[in-house]
Amino acid sequence: MPKSVPHHALVVVADGHGAILLRNEGPAGDVSLREERRLSPKNLRDEGPSGSRPPEQTPRQTDEATFAKQLAEALYKMKQSGDFKDLVLVADPQTLGQFRDAMHKELEASIVLTLAKELTNHSIAEIADALR
């Protein structure tokens, strides 16, 4: 990996159905993750990602894009309140793209590492191994 995971970085492992928020408790370069909380989609039908759904997009794809938007908003609020300085994103390529589309510039500036892999159903140890 070109960059290491900084100490106390927030590691977000996400897909279109949920996210796991982990904290790196190891020193920079040594990944030792602890789970902080899990996020799941809320009020998908009421919010929507933005605008109207393209005709070629399925309702499931719309829900996934809506969750990516909700995740970006939640992380931006956390960033604003000083919950983290460095952010590591781990998500499948589609979720990463949707997340980037919804992300605030300040949140984008805090990203130190991105990993395009689907790891939400993996153990914390397997996630840590993927980041080493």
GROMACS .gro file of C-alpha atoms in nm, residues 70-127:
model
   58
   70GLN     CA    1  -2.655   0.971   0.405
   71LEU     CA    2  -2.313   0.829   0.492
   72ALA     CA    3  -2.137   1.131   0.340
   73GLU     CA    4  -2.359   1.365   0.543
   74ALA     CA    5  -2.303   1.172   0.868
   75LEU     CA    6  -1.925   1.169   0.820
   76TYR     CA    7  -1.923   1.540   0.736
   77LYS     CA    8  -2.104   1.613   1.064
   78MET     CA    9  -1.850   1.398   1.249
   79LYS     CA   10  -1.565   1.584   1.077
   80GLN     CA   11  -1.717   1.920   1.171
   81SER     CA   12  -1.745   1.816   1.537
   82GLY     CA   13  -1.381   1.703   1.547
   83ASP     CA   14  -1.447   1.328   1.572
   84PHE     CA   15  -1.162   1.252   1.331
   85LYS     CA   16  -0.877   1.411   1.139
   86ASP     CA   17  -0.785   1.129   0.900
   87LEU     CA   18  -1.033   0.916   0.707
   88VAL     CA   19  -0.980   0.577   0.542
   89LEU     CA   20  -1.252   0.456   0.303
   90VAL     CA   21  -1.304   0.090   0.219
   91ALA     CA   22  -1.595   0.018  -0.015
   92ASP     CA   23  -1.689  -0.152  -0.338
   93PRO     CA   24  -1.621   0.064  -0.646
   94GLN     CA   25  -1.988   0.156  -0.700
   95THR     CA   26  -2.036   0.274  -0.341
   96LEU     CA   27  -1.708   0.466  -0.354
   97GLY     CA   28  -1.825   0.650  -0.665
   98GLN     CA   29  -2.163   0.734  -0.515
   99PHE     CA   30  -1.998   0.846  -0.191
  100ARG     CA   31  -1.751   1.070  -0.375
  101ASP     CA   32  -2.038   1.232  -0.568
  102ALA     CA   33  -2.211   1.322  -0.239
  103MET     CA   34  -1.901   1.418  -0.040
  104HIS     CA   35  -1.821   1.769   0.086
  105LYS     CA   36  -1.476   1.903  -0.016
  106GLU     CA   37  -1.363   1.927   0.348
  107LEU     CA   38  -1.444   1.560   0.399
  108GLU     CA   39  -1.263   1.470   0.077
  109ALA     CA   40  -0.951   1.652   0.201
  110SER     CA   41  -0.937   1.428   0.510
  111ILE     CA   42  -0.914   1.103   0.308
  112VAL     CA   43  -0.568   0.950   0.350
  113LEU     CA   44  -0.635   0.609   0.196
  114THR     CA   45  -0.903   0.450  -0.023
  115LEU     CA   46  -0.945   0.078  -0.083
  116ALA     CA   47  -1.194  -0.034  -0.351
  117LYS     CA   48  -1.298  -0.367  -0.198
  118GLU     CA   49  -1.620  -0.512  -0.059
  119LEU     CA   50  -1.529  -0.599   0.301
  120THR     CA   51  -1.846  -0.525   0.501
  121ASN     CA   52  -1.908  -0.896   0.565
  122HIS     CA   53  -1.549  -0.965   0.671
  123SER     CA   54  -1.408  -0.978   1.021
  124ILE     CA   55  -1.224  -0.684   1.173
  125ALA     CA   56  -0.902  -0.888   1.151
  126GLU     CA   57  -0.956  -0.944   0.776
  127ILE     CA   58  -1.024  -0.572   0.725
   0.00000   0.00000   0.00000
